[in-house]
Amino acid sequence: MTTDTHTRMSDEQLEKFGEEMDAIRQRVIADLGEADASYIRGIVKKQRQLEVAGRALMYLPPAWPLAVASLSVSKILDNMEIGHNVMHGQYDWMGDPGLNSRMYEWDNVCPSSQWKYSHNYIHHTFTNVLGKDRDIGYGILRMDEDQKWHPYYLGNPVYAFLLMVFFEWGVAMHDLEVENLVAGKRSISENKALHAGIMKKVKKQALKDYLLFPALTGPLFPLTLAGNATANLVRNVWAFNIIFCGHFPAGVATFSEEECEDESRGHWYYRQLLGSANISGSKLLHLMSGNLSHQIEHHLFPDIPARRYPEIAEEVREICERYGIAYNTGPLHRQLGSVAKKICKMALPTRRSRATDPGTVVDHKLAA
Amino acid sequence: MTPLVQRVLSSKLLGALTSPHGVDRYLEQINPMWAATEVRAQVVEVVRETSGEHPVATVRLQPTTTWRGHRAGQYVQVGVEVPGARRTTRCFSISSAESGPGEEFTITVRAHAEGLVSKFLVHDAEPGLTVHLSQAEGAFTLSESPATPTNNRLLYITGGSGITPAMSHLRTLLRDGYDGRANRKVTFVHYARSPQDQIFAEELQRIAWADNDVSVHLRYGDDVFTEAALGRLVPDFRATDTWACGPAPMMDLVREAYGDSPRLRTEFFKLSTRPAGTESAEGDVTFARDGSTAANTGESLLEQAEARGLTPEFGCRMGICFSCVSRKTEGTVRNVLTGEESSLPDEEVRICVSAPVGDCVVDL
């Protein structure tokens, strides 16, 4: 694990570090313009073309695999490079309602408004703070040693597998906080409005993917239905894997609530850096992951257009080297292997004592 | 597009099939002039009306079939992509006679020194350019149908580019009246800085000379609006249906002259008053929905709103989650993270990291 090697930074160092991050941010924001606009519009065009092609190819049974592939890629682009990033407000500066964080709705059963709350606010603000960031295990899994073990977690790998297969449904139910409902910390009435929103979106998604488009292909109904379901499944599996590589590979740090009380901007950046991991790979991988392969840069600058992350990454790495901060990156297979190992390991109770636990790295004094 | 195609495009089935993005997000990829609900237009022609420091141009627009037409005196929101790929939207009065659904119309625009959109339309717009539109809006309209006129006299008092909505009235009256006549007495008084700045000069002269019941009075320079002068033209002006549109000082005088007469209808486009970029807290901050106005404390809009007992939605309070985005309708705000100032009206801002610079109105 790399966590043991993290240097502890003084308040002054943190402040300087924060200023360097702010400088990157300001420079990129001042430079946003035509190139970013034509990039995202180009991606949207590709996504629409792939979607239409996928729907159309369903009429040709021999082309079924191609139809599914096309629709899968379309859904992945829609959810990741377009949806996730647009809903972060990365393109709000364009003033285009079609690419505005407040207007965009993605091809996914989770209503964008609910996702924006749990993701943009809860997850991005309290990244990897145990007890605050519900993305640590999504209320279903044990992904950190500081999460108390319970015999329920023996099923950790099984739950993870199910979450992967039904990922969009898991994301949709995320805000209902079912685990808190079970624990009696949340009442059913609090979920009423959320529930109605989810059902409305689910109906729309199910209507087009599982009824209308299949019906439009007449006798090919079952084949189209299966094709659409497969495309949703492919998107689920891919998105799950990319997202789990963002925060759960070995070496990614978690934090306690006390550590982050009244934290400075520098410390916030520091926490985002330590709490995220990148995936190295080709341009295609970056595109298909919505540039979440640059999870570190995304967490440092969530509202900067994701296409800028590769260029920012070089600077961030250089800064990390200077401050002696570990920069967690690796190829997809290695990060995935590491995540899988953690999922299995966390199924069993932790033997180590809290004192030597390398999962938590930040000195309490730092948070002052 | 034929009505049948339009019906299909806006059908529930197509809506369900294209959910969650909607039909227009697909149509625009093929042809920007195809739309099911959105309104866009292509620039057909740009005609320079005046030159000089702040030139004026008339932009003829061919809207999509979704355009529902306009009544004389209405305005339309026009969104253009200004350099830097930022779509910016402003309101412009329509200058042409009433249009029907899908019919061409014109806007007449003065290139203001700080007007991003107006400058773009006057200097850079070329035939073929696509612009984004709203439907026609506004109540500065001819309250009687020009096709079935009464004998009521009509009076127009306009200043500068405030002539545009009145021009739409006049053109509609002359087109739809009887044989090129307005069919009632119309008095048209216009104030311009100079003859060189006069918009529609030729057409106004033609209207003035023709036998059409319209009397045109053009005033230049220091010959500004006075109640006495109006009284000489139209003695019972307070009892005459009047439409006035022009710059703020003129409008103040007109309102004063009319007192509480219900016959006066006004249209007024405010230019944002922007103080020089100062960091000290000046001006007043108004929360429009709450209706409260208080001195700017220099804190973020969110903090100032909370200090007044409001509870706007918020999340991270550090500018990353966009939960608190609200509409700033007037004034300048400074992004406390980047120091960047922005004065666009009707702008969505993150109130947790936006501090007002001078007077500011936010829809909270």
XYZ file of C-alpha atoms in Angstrom:
732
model
C 0.000 0.000 0.000
C 1.153 3.466 -0.762
C -0.684 5.141 2.062
C 2.102 4.661 4.602
C 4.358 6.869 2.522
C 2.127 9.942 2.614
C 3.938 12.877 4.032
C 2.103 15.032 6.475
C 1.850 18.611 5.440
C 2.027 21.664 7.642
C -0.651 24.354 7.523
C 1.665 26.620 5.513
C 2.430 23.863 3.047
C -1.264 23.125 2.689
C -1.987 26.767 2.022
C 0.701 26.978 -0.646
C -0.501 23.730 -2.142
C -4.058 25.063 -2.256
C -2.882 28.226 -3.976
C -1.149 26.218 -6.671
C -4.354 24.274 -7.269
C -6.390 27.484 -7.387
C -3.940 28.862 -9.947
C -4.464 25.877 -12.256
C -8.181 26.270 -11.886
C -8.205 29.969 -12.721
C -5.950 29.512 -15.705
C -8.104 26.794 -17.254
C -11.375 28.588 -16.548
C -10.081 31.743 -18.205
C -9.144 29.690 -21.254
C -12.520 27.949 -21.778
C -14.016 28.631 -25.187
C -14.696 27.415 -28.697
C -12.520 24.302 -28.483
C -14.345 23.006 -25.395
C -17.722 23.834 -26.924
C -17.039 22.099 -30.203
C -15.588 19.107 -28.354
C -18.690 18.465 -26.256
C -20.996 19.184 -29.201
C -19.019 16.695 -31.251
C -19.430 14.062 -28.538
C -23.166 14.771 -28.307
C -23.460 14.375 -32.073
C -21.605 11.044 -31.969
C -23.770 9.857 -29.097
C -26.987 10.735 -30.955
C -25.745 9.041 -34.125
C -24.797 5.879 -32.251
C -28.138 5.867 -30.478
C -30.144 6.224 -33.674
C -27.939 3.647 -35.404
C -28.387 1.231 -32.506
C -32.172 1.597 -32.530
C -32.296 1.223 -36.323
C -30.030 -1.817 -36.510
C -32.433 -3.697 -34.244
C -34.550 -4.165 -37.382
C -31.804 -6.337 -38.872
C -31.550 -9.481 -36.753
C -28.100 -10.467 -38.097
C -26.816 -7.058 -37.031
C -28.093 -7.560 -33.480
C -24.624 -7.594 -31.858
C -23.745 -4.420 -33.718
C -27.017 -2.798 -32.642
C -26.345 -3.671 -29.015
C -22.760 -2.437 -29.229
C -23.869 0.823 -30.776
C -26.600 1.397 -28.219
C -24.296 0.432 -25.351
C -21.636 2.916 -26.398
C -24.332 5.546 -26.865
C -25.629 4.986 -23.333
C -22.123 5.016 -21.883
C -21.302 8.308 -23.630
C -24.627 9.764 -22.559
C -24.156 8.845 -18.929
C -20.441 9.502 -18.546
C -18.691 11.938 -20.880
C -21.901 13.901 -21.432
C -24.337 13.360 -18.544
C -22.011 13.138 -15.572
C -19.886 16.030 -16.748
C -22.693 18.300 -17.926
C -24.553 17.758 -14.660
C -21.427 18.865 -12.820
C -21.932 22.252 -14.447
C -18.790 21.832 -16.553
C -20.441 23.428 -19.553
C -22.810 25.868 -17.861
C -20.626 28.758 -19.046
C -21.766 28.022 -22.610
C -25.292 29.188 -21.802
C -26.686 26.336 -23.904
C -29.817 24.920 -22.240
C -29.097 21.540 -23.853
C -25.781 21.356 -21.972
C -26.826 23.002 -18.732
C -26.458 21.269 -15.366
C -29.901 22.368 -14.301
C -31.647 21.105 -17.417
C -29.782 17.974 -18.470
C -31.489 14.657 -17.922
C -29.571 11.466 -18.658
C -30.508 8.132 -20.181
C -30.586 6.394 -16.811
C -33.326 5.447 -14.339
C -31.921 7.775 -11.673
C -33.510 11.247 -11.891
C -30.762 13.798 -12.504
C -31.955 16.081 -9.706
C -31.474 13.372 -7.071
C -28.167 12.264 -8.477
C -26.865 15.826 -8.434
C -27.654 16.097 -4.730
C -26.003 12.872 -3.619
C -23.137 13.113 -6.071
C -22.267 16.771 -6.624
C -22.988 17.826 -3.090
C -22.604 14.903 -0.672
C -19.945 12.884 -2.473
C -17.864 15.707 -3.916
C -17.923 17.835 -0.779
C -17.370 15.075 1.789
C -15.261 12.827 -0.422
C -14.163 9.741 1.487
C -15.226 11.105 4.865
C -16.579 8.079 6.701
C -20.099 8.621 7.946
C -20.633 11.501 5.521
C -19.778 10.242 2.048
C -22.375 7.601 1.280
C -20.416 6.613 -1.832
C -18.147 4.601 0.470
C -19.848 1.276 -0.157
C -23.119 2.953 -1.203
C -24.751 1.804 2.034
C -24.516 -1.780 0.804
C -20.855 -2.741 0.839
C -18.029 -2.605 3.317
C -15.225 -0.807 1.480
C -13.157 0.516 4.372
C -11.643 -1.038 7.467
C -13.170 1.685 9.582
C -16.642 0.551 8.605
C -17.624 -1.763 11.460
C -17.729 -5.377 10.403
C -20.981 -7.320 10.647
C -21.760 -10.897 9.517
C -23.904 -9.287 6.780
C -20.686 -8.228 5.058
C -19.707 -11.846 4.425
C -21.780 -11.365 1.297
C -19.656 -8.368 0.194
C -18.526 -9.888 -3.148
C -22.051 -11.056 -3.937
C -23.527 -7.628 -3.198
C -20.836 -5.984 -5.291
C -21.643 -8.283 -8.193
C -25.352 -7.531 -7.905
C -24.663 -3.804 -7.658
C -22.611 -4.055 -10.833
C -25.371 -5.809 -12.769
C -28.104 -3.489 -11.513
C -25.918 -0.409 -11.223
C -28.364 2.173 -12.613
C -31.016 0.884 -10.213
C -28.562 1.082 -7.355
C -27.764 4.678 -8.303
C -31.485 5.468 -8.516
C -32.124 4.023 -5.044
C -29.031 5.613 -3.562
C -30.864 8.672 -2.274
C -33.517 6.618 -0.545
C -30.831 5.650 1.994
C -32.333 2.215 2.479
C -29.629 1.270 4.978
C -30.642 4.203 7.192
C -34.271 3.205 6.770
C -33.458 -0.288 8.018
C -31.414 1.156 10.866
C -34.365 3.353 11.822
C -32.401 6.575 11.200
C -34.685 7.634 8.401
C -38.437 7.499 8.047
C -40.385 6.284 5.024
C -42.170 9.636 4.811
C -38.852 11.357 4.069
C -38.613 9.236 0.940
C -42.055 9.934 -0.438
C -41.135 12.775 -2.779
C -37.920 11.041 -3.858
C -39.812 7.859 -4.515
C -42.312 9.627 -6.756
C -39.468 11.210 -8.743
C -37.745 7.879 -9.238
C -40.935 6.127 -10.340
C -41.654 8.824 -12.899
C -38.199 8.461 -14.414
C -38.267 4.650 -14.247
C -41.564 4.591 -16.128
C -40.213 6.765 -18.918
C -37.021 4.745 -19.242
C -38.837 1.393 -19.138
C -41.492 2.581 -21.570
C -39.022 3.391 -24.334
C -36.457 0.629 -23.791
C -38.723 -2.245 -22.827
C -42.012 -1.480 -24.579
C -42.089 1.162 -27.345
C -38.882 0.437 -29.229
C -39.413 -3.335 -29.033
C -43.035 -2.900 -30.162
C -41.933 -0.779 -33.109
C -39.870 -3.693 -34.387
C -43.035 -5.859 -34.511
C -42.202 -9.557 -34.603
C -38.673 -8.798 -33.438
C -40.076 -7.564 -30.107
C -38.232 -10.104 -27.907
C -34.954 -9.597 -29.719
C -35.131 -5.815 -29.434
C -36.167 -6.062 -25.815
C -33.190 -8.292 -25.120
C -30.943 -5.927 -27.070
C -32.019 -2.878 -25.128
C -31.681 -4.715 -21.824
C -28.206 -5.860 -22.827
C -27.168 -2.321 -23.711
C -28.325 -1.154 -20.298
C -26.448 -4.049 -18.700
C -23.236 -3.268 -20.589
C -23.481 0.352 -19.472
C -24.113 -0.784 -15.870
C -21.107 -3.074 -15.773
C -18.793 -0.550 -17.403
C -19.887 2.391 -15.269
C -19.630 0.339 -12.072
C -16.092 -0.734 -12.877
C -14.876 2.729 -13.791
C -16.476 4.297 -10.757
C -15.171 1.685 -8.327
C -11.679 2.317 -9.671
C -12.072 5.978 -8.718
C -12.085 5.652 -4.949
C -11.556 2.034 -3.911
C -8.175 0.837 -5.199
C -5.604 0.082 -2.517
C -3.868 3.209 -1.269
C -6.835 5.532 -1.460
C -7.328 7.244 1.877
C -10.463 7.741 3.927
C -10.970 10.378 6.557
C -12.841 10.832 9.804
C -15.339 13.623 10.362
C -13.095 15.202 13.048
C -10.214 15.429 10.589
C -12.283 17.516 8.244
C -13.915 19.909 10.649
C -13.314 23.507 9.580
C -10.858 22.355 6.964
C -8.975 24.851 4.840
C -9.267 24.958 1.064
C -5.764 23.520 0.848
C -6.773 20.593 3.019
C -9.873 20.047 0.950
C -7.718 19.745 -2.192
C -5.322 17.462 -0.298
C -8.192 15.222 0.774
C -9.591 15.068 -2.771
C -6.163 14.023 -4.023
C -5.622 11.306 -1.454
C -9.189 10.087 -1.763
C -9.128 9.421 -5.498
C -7.322 7.187 -7.946
C -6.731 7.417 -11.696
C -6.721 4.821 -14.431
C -3.978 5.072 -17.014
C -4.734 4.107 -20.590
C -5.555 5.180 -24.106
C -7.544 8.174 -25.279
C -10.448 5.846 -25.987
C -10.444 4.643 -22.384
C -10.493 8.226 -21.144
C -13.384 9.078 -23.460
C -15.410 5.982 -22.575
C -14.886 6.602 -18.877
C -16.087 10.182 -19.257
C -12.541 11.105 -18.234
C -13.276 9.639 -14.799
C -10.039 7.820 -15.495
C -8.757 11.188 -14.251
C -10.714 10.877 -11.030
C -8.030 12.835 -9.137
C -8.278 15.853 -11.418
C -12.047 15.508 -11.481
C -12.194 15.673 -7.703
C -9.862 18.638 -7.564
C -11.779 20.536 -10.246
C -15.234 18.986 -10.602
C -16.663 21.876 -12.604
C -13.885 22.130 -15.187
C -14.679 20.428 -18.523
C -13.368 16.879 -18.304
C -11.513 17.077 -21.603
C -9.065 19.345 -19.781
C -8.141 16.731 -17.168
C -5.349 15.068 -19.179
C -3.554 18.406 -19.608
C -4.139 19.328 -15.949
C -2.937 15.904 -14.807
C 0.629 16.607 -15.836
C 0.769 19.684 -13.652
C -0.953 17.984 -10.748
C 1.560 15.139 -10.869
C 4.428 17.557 -10.872
C 2.979 19.398 -7.868
C 2.399 16.098 -6.053
C 6.008 15.124 -6.615
C 7.223 18.383 -5.171
C 5.086 18.021 -2.045
C 5.777 14.318 -1.789
C 2.126 13.350 -2.115
C 1.382 9.948 -3.600
C -0.487 10.073 -6.905
C -2.530 6.920 -7.251
C -2.717 5.674 -10.821
C -2.468 2.410 -12.705
C -3.824 0.532 -15.692
C -7.446 -0.588 -15.591
C -6.704 -4.258 -14.905
C -4.475 -3.427 -11.961
C -6.898 -0.950 -10.384
C -9.761 -3.401 -10.928
C -7.778 -6.243 -9.380
C -7.014 -4.067 -6.414
C -10.689 -3.136 -5.976
C -11.795 -6.779 -6.267
C -9.252 -7.752 -3.635
C -10.525 -5.069 -1.311
C -14.160 -6.111 -1.799
C -13.266 -9.677 -0.799
C -10.983 -8.648 2.040
C -13.593 -6.371 3.574
C -16.055 -9.272 3.683
C -14.066 -10.537 6.635
C -13.458 -8.757 9.913
C -10.273 -6.691 10.129
C -7.582 -8.209 12.321
C -5.341 -5.227 12.582
C -5.763 -2.712 15.372
C -6.899 0.830 14.585
C -3.517 2.296 15.600
C -1.596 0.788 12.708
C -4.366 1.219 10.253
C -2.919 2.763 7.128
C -6.297 3.709 5.750
C -6.445 6.980 7.597
C -3.494 9.161 6.924
C -4.191 12.698 7.836
C -2.829 14.085 11.023
C -5.574 15.587 13.197
C -3.528 18.718 13.664
C -3.711 19.319 9.951
C -7.380 19.889 10.000
C -7.089 22.953 12.156
C -42.589 21.941 -42.404
C -46.180 20.974 -42.991
C -48.674 20.987 -40.124
C -48.842 17.183 -40.308
C -45.089 16.828 -39.866
C -45.284 19.343 -37.039
C -48.037 17.288 -35.373
C -45.973 14.113 -35.638
C -42.850 15.827 -34.322
C -44.623 17.147 -31.262
C -46.528 13.892 -30.652
C -46.439 12.066 -27.359
C -45.057 8.944 -28.987
C -42.027 10.705 -30.403
C -41.596 12.418 -27.057
C -41.565 9.053 -25.288
C -39.140 7.544 -27.798
C -36.689 10.418 -27.490
C -36.976 10.642 -23.685
C -35.185 12.027 -21.717
C -33.628 14.404 -24.253
C -36.674 15.325 -26.336
C -37.211 15.456 -30.088
C -35.448 18.772 -30.602
C -32.123 17.442 -29.327
C -32.139 14.993 -32.250
C -33.624 17.255 -34.935
C -31.029 19.961 -34.312
C -28.326 17.462 -35.228
C -29.809 17.182 -38.720
C -30.986 20.711 -39.444
C -31.109 23.659 -37.044
C -34.322 24.831 -38.695
C -36.165 21.659 -37.723
C -37.837 21.905 -34.346
C -40.771 20.429 -32.496
C -41.098 22.925 -29.665
C -38.017 25.152 -29.584
C -37.933 28.310 -31.662
C -34.905 29.210 -33.712
C -34.400 31.403 -36.733
C -31.984 31.921 -39.547
C -30.755 35.382 -40.425
C -32.016 36.211 -43.929
C -30.561 39.667 -44.287
C -28.879 42.391 -42.244
C -29.566 45.963 -43.356
C -27.633 48.876 -41.900
C -30.063 51.625 -40.855
C -27.592 54.169 -39.500
C -23.821 54.377 -39.178
C -21.894 56.426 -36.651
C -20.644 55.513 -33.217
C -23.544 53.239 -32.304
C -24.817 51.968 -35.636
C -28.254 50.434 -36.047
C -29.134 47.458 -38.222
C -32.353 45.676 -39.076
C -32.026 41.905 -38.984
C -34.581 39.934 -40.973
C -35.262 36.513 -39.469
C -36.891 33.406 -40.889
C -38.143 31.511 -37.825
C -38.839 27.802 -37.508
C -42.435 26.660 -37.993
C -42.737 26.599 -34.197
C -42.843 30.430 -34.158
C -46.393 31.366 -33.206
C -46.258 34.859 -34.705
C -46.278 38.176 -32.906
C -48.558 41.101 -32.181
C -47.346 44.592 -32.974
C -45.275 45.993 -30.109
C -44.051 42.680 -28.721
C -40.437 41.705 -28.194
C -38.519 38.463 -28.551
C -35.559 37.015 -26.685
C -32.686 36.422 -29.062
C -29.824 34.129 -28.076
C -26.628 34.198 -30.098
C -23.340 32.474 -29.589
C -20.876 35.279 -29.092
C -17.135 34.630 -29.540
C -15.894 32.302 -26.806
C -18.832 29.936 -27.411
C -21.050 31.619 -24.871
C -24.690 31.794 -25.774
C -25.996 35.141 -24.660
C -29.616 36.172 -24.735
C -31.168 39.626 -24.911
C -34.603 41.053 -25.612
C -35.283 42.960 -28.800
C -38.460 44.645 -29.968
C -39.810 43.365 -33.228
C -39.872 46.148 -35.800
C -41.896 44.538 -38.585
C -45.680 44.448 -38.900
C -47.511 41.628 -37.110
C -46.362 38.176 -38.207
C -48.284 34.932 -38.434
C -47.053 31.491 -37.387
C -43.718 30.672 -39.015
C -43.599 34.003 -40.862
C -40.554 36.205 -41.278
C -40.088 39.222 -39.045
C -37.408 41.804 -38.319
C -35.695 43.153 -35.251
C -33.925 46.488 -35.318
C -30.898 46.686 -33.113
C -28.561 49.437 -31.982
C -24.992 48.276 -31.279
C -24.461 49.488 -27.731
C -20.899 49.883 -26.531
C -21.355 47.174 -23.879
C -24.047 45.204 -25.668
C -22.492 41.839 -26.476
C -25.490 40.628 -28.434
C -26.426 43.904 -30.110
C -22.850 44.462 -31.288
C -22.685 40.923 -32.599
C -25.969 41.232 -34.479
C -25.067 44.561 -36.059
C -21.435 43.863 -36.955
C -20.999 40.102 -37.263
C -24.350 38.509 -38.103
C -24.492 37.164 -41.632
C -27.247 35.508 -43.631
C -27.489 31.850 -42.657
C -26.571 32.374 -39.012
C -28.835 30.477 -36.614
C -30.152 32.312 -33.573
C -32.253 31.027 -30.675
C -35.579 32.661 -29.983
C -38.347 32.736 -27.430
C -41.932 33.156 -28.511
C -43.015 36.805 -28.783
C -43.623 38.350 -25.376
C -44.798 41.635 -23.940
C -47.975 43.668 -23.594
C -46.932 46.883 -25.337
C -49.412 45.934 -28.026
C -52.100 47.525 -30.154
C -55.099 46.918 -27.963
C -57.520 47.249 -30.862
C -57.403 45.181 -33.981
C -56.227 47.370 -36.869
C -58.532 45.403 -39.162
C -61.670 46.593 -37.374
C -60.605 50.028 -36.264
C -62.457 52.526 -34.143
C -61.973 56.222 -34.701
C -59.844 56.586 -31.603
C -56.779 58.673 -32.112
C -53.435 56.970 -31.409
C -50.313 58.712 -30.147
C -46.727 57.430 -30.194
C -43.871 59.045 -28.306
C -40.522 57.367 -28.888
C -36.874 58.113 -28.363
C -33.782 56.575 -29.994
C -34.085 52.837 -30.616
C -37.348 52.924 -28.641
C -38.895 53.567 -32.037
C -38.853 49.856 -32.932
C -42.036 48.582 -31.211
C -43.926 51.717 -32.298
C -42.740 51.090 -35.841
C -44.273 47.640 -35.677
C -47.587 49.285 -34.656
C -47.387 51.840 -37.440
C -46.500 49.286 -40.101
C -49.310 47.033 -38.936
C -51.819 49.891 -38.997
C -50.813 50.908 -42.517
C -50.755 47.335 -43.792
C -53.983 46.135 -42.224
C -55.922 49.411 -42.200
C -57.582 50.366 -45.418
C -55.738 50.931 -48.657
C -52.517 51.983 -46.987
C -54.342 54.231 -44.538
C -54.268 53.833 -40.791
C -57.998 54.593 -40.837
C -57.738 56.826 -37.841
C -55.651 59.774 -36.797
C -52.179 58.724 -35.712
C -49.599 61.093 -34.258
C -46.050 59.830 -34.255
C -43.492 61.873 -32.301
C -39.895 60.694 -32.291
C -36.789 62.048 -30.602
C -33.374 61.220 -32.060
C -29.918 62.501 -31.202
C -29.351 63.786 -34.728
C -30.694 63.246 -38.260
C -27.759 60.863 -38.814
C -28.953 58.763 -35.890
C -32.507 58.632 -37.209
C -33.661 55.052 -37.728
C -36.166 54.351 -40.539
C -35.615 57.919 -41.834
C -36.684 57.245 -45.424
C -39.714 55.210 -44.524
C -40.866 57.794 -41.978
C -40.564 60.503 -44.605
C -42.638 58.476 -47.043
C -45.261 57.895 -44.354
C -45.253 61.596 -43.489
C -45.828 62.642 -47.114
C -48.469 60.074 -47.949
C -52.189 60.571 -47.491
C -52.679 58.089 -44.657
C -53.943 59.961 -41.558
C -50.500 59.650 -39.930
C -48.644 62.784 -38.898
C -44.951 62.288 -38.206
C -42.949 64.693 -36.020
C -39.212 64.162 -35.817
C -37.216 66.071 -33.195
C -33.438 66.208 -32.949
C -30.749 67.066 -30.414
C -31.714 69.573 -27.749
C -35.308 69.594 -28.898
C -36.261 67.156 -26.116
C -39.674 66.103 -24.916
C -41.720 68.748 -23.098
C -45.277 68.589 -21.914
C -46.006 71.975 -23.518
C -44.813 70.862 -26.959
C -46.881 67.686 -26.757
C -49.871 69.740 -25.653
C -49.572 71.866 -28.793
C -49.621 68.720 -30.995
C -52.299 66.809 -29.099
C -54.181 69.066 -26.691
C -56.042 66.235 -24.953
C -53.047 63.849 -24.900
C -53.900 62.591 -21.409
C -57.153 61.242 -22.813
C -55.482 59.760 -25.909
C -54.249 56.171 -26.182
C -50.500 56.611 -26.026
C -47.550 54.271 -26.458
C -44.211 55.577 -25.210
C -40.827 53.903 -25.462
C -37.410 55.441 -25.116
C -34.465 56.136 -22.833
C -35.015 56.592 -19.094
C -34.805 60.429 -18.903
C -37.404 60.819 -21.654
C -39.661 58.221 -20.071
C -39.530 60.070 -16.742
C -40.707 63.272 -18.424
C -43.474 61.456 -20.302
C -44.740 59.758 -17.139
C -44.743 63.073 -15.342
C -46.739 64.686 -18.142
C -49.374 61.934 -18.083
C -49.730 61.832 -14.290
C -52.041 58.956 -13.432
C -53.687 58.777 -16.843
C -54.512 55.140 -17.672
C -54.092 55.881 -21.390
C -50.276 55.771 -21.229
C -48.584 52.460 -22.026
C -44.851 52.254 -21.659
C -42.086 49.900 -22.586
C -38.696 50.336 -21.076
C -35.503 48.361 -21.549
C -33.020 48.936 -18.816
C -29.332 48.974 -19.508
C -27.391 47.464 -16.652
C -25.859 50.186 -14.529
C -22.473 48.898 -13.724
C -20.129 50.652 -11.367
C -16.403 50.342 -11.971
C -14.895 47.126 -10.588
C -14.523 47.933 -6.955
C -14.015 45.409 -4.216
C -15.595 47.437 -1.464
C -19.202 46.737 -0.634
C -21.428 49.318 -2.238
C -24.987 49.515 -3.416
C -28.104 47.637 -2.459
C -28.921 43.981 -2.779
C -32.517 43.131 -3.649
C -34.052 39.680 -3.320
C -36.908 39.993 -5.773
C -39.227 37.186 -4.613
C -38.760 38.149 -0.982
C -39.204 41.789 -1.924
C -36.461 42.940 0.440
C -33.731 45.437 -0.322
C -30.822 46.185 1.975
C -27.314 47.563 1.794
C -24.729 45.241 0.285
C -22.495 43.846 3.032
C -19.917 42.468 0.608
C -20.547 38.886 1.714
C -21.691 36.202 -0.694
C -25.277 36.426 -1.937
C -26.066 33.237 -0.028
C -24.805 34.692 3.249
C -26.641 37.950 2.679
C -29.849 36.084 1.883
C -29.509 33.971 5.020
C -28.765 37.038 7.112
C -32.153 38.338 6.014
C -33.846 35.158 7.138
C -34.174 33.581 3.698
C -33.425 29.901 3.237
C -32.154 29.411 -0.308
C -31.208 25.914 -1.337
C -27.501 25.220 -0.925
C -25.030 22.357 -0.775
C -21.259 22.556 -0.588
C -21.048 26.337 -0.004
C -17.814 26.347 -1.919
C -18.877 26.581 -5.524
C -18.619 22.985 -6.630
C -22.056 21.437 -6.419
C -24.311 23.963 -8.169
C -27.169 23.328 -5.687
C -27.538 27.029 -4.944
C -27.635 28.320 -8.514
C -30.068 31.227 -8.703
C -30.963 33.823 -11.254
C -29.342 37.217 -10.938
C -31.571 39.569 -12.904
C -29.587 42.783 -12.598
C -26.234 44.028 -11.433
C -22.702 42.766 -11.204
C -21.359 39.917 -9.109
C -17.791 38.859 -8.419
C -16.853 35.203 -8.226
C -15.012 35.099 -4.895
C -12.928 32.124 -6.060
C -11.653 33.586 -9.312
C -12.251 37.303 -8.828
C -14.059 37.294 -12.161
C -16.843 39.842 -12.449
C -19.911 39.433 -14.529
C -22.681 41.877 -15.341
C -24.942 39.909 -17.659
C -28.617 40.330 -16.854
C -30.642 37.177 -16.217
C -27.591 35.144 -15.407
C -27.459 31.938 -13.396
C -24.958 32.315 -10.594
C -23.761 30.145 -7.733
C -24.825 32.373 -4.869
C -22.423 30.738 -2.389
C -19.384 32.064 -4.271
C -20.879 35.213 -5.800
C -20.589 38.525 -4.017
C -22.446 41.573 -5.322
C -20.485 44.508 -6.697
C -22.789 47.478 -6.369
C -26.543 47.204 -6.863
C -27.734 43.707 -7.532
C -31.097 41.976 -7.927
C -31.443 38.235 -7.400
C -34.520 36.102 -7.902
C -34.744 34.722 -4.371
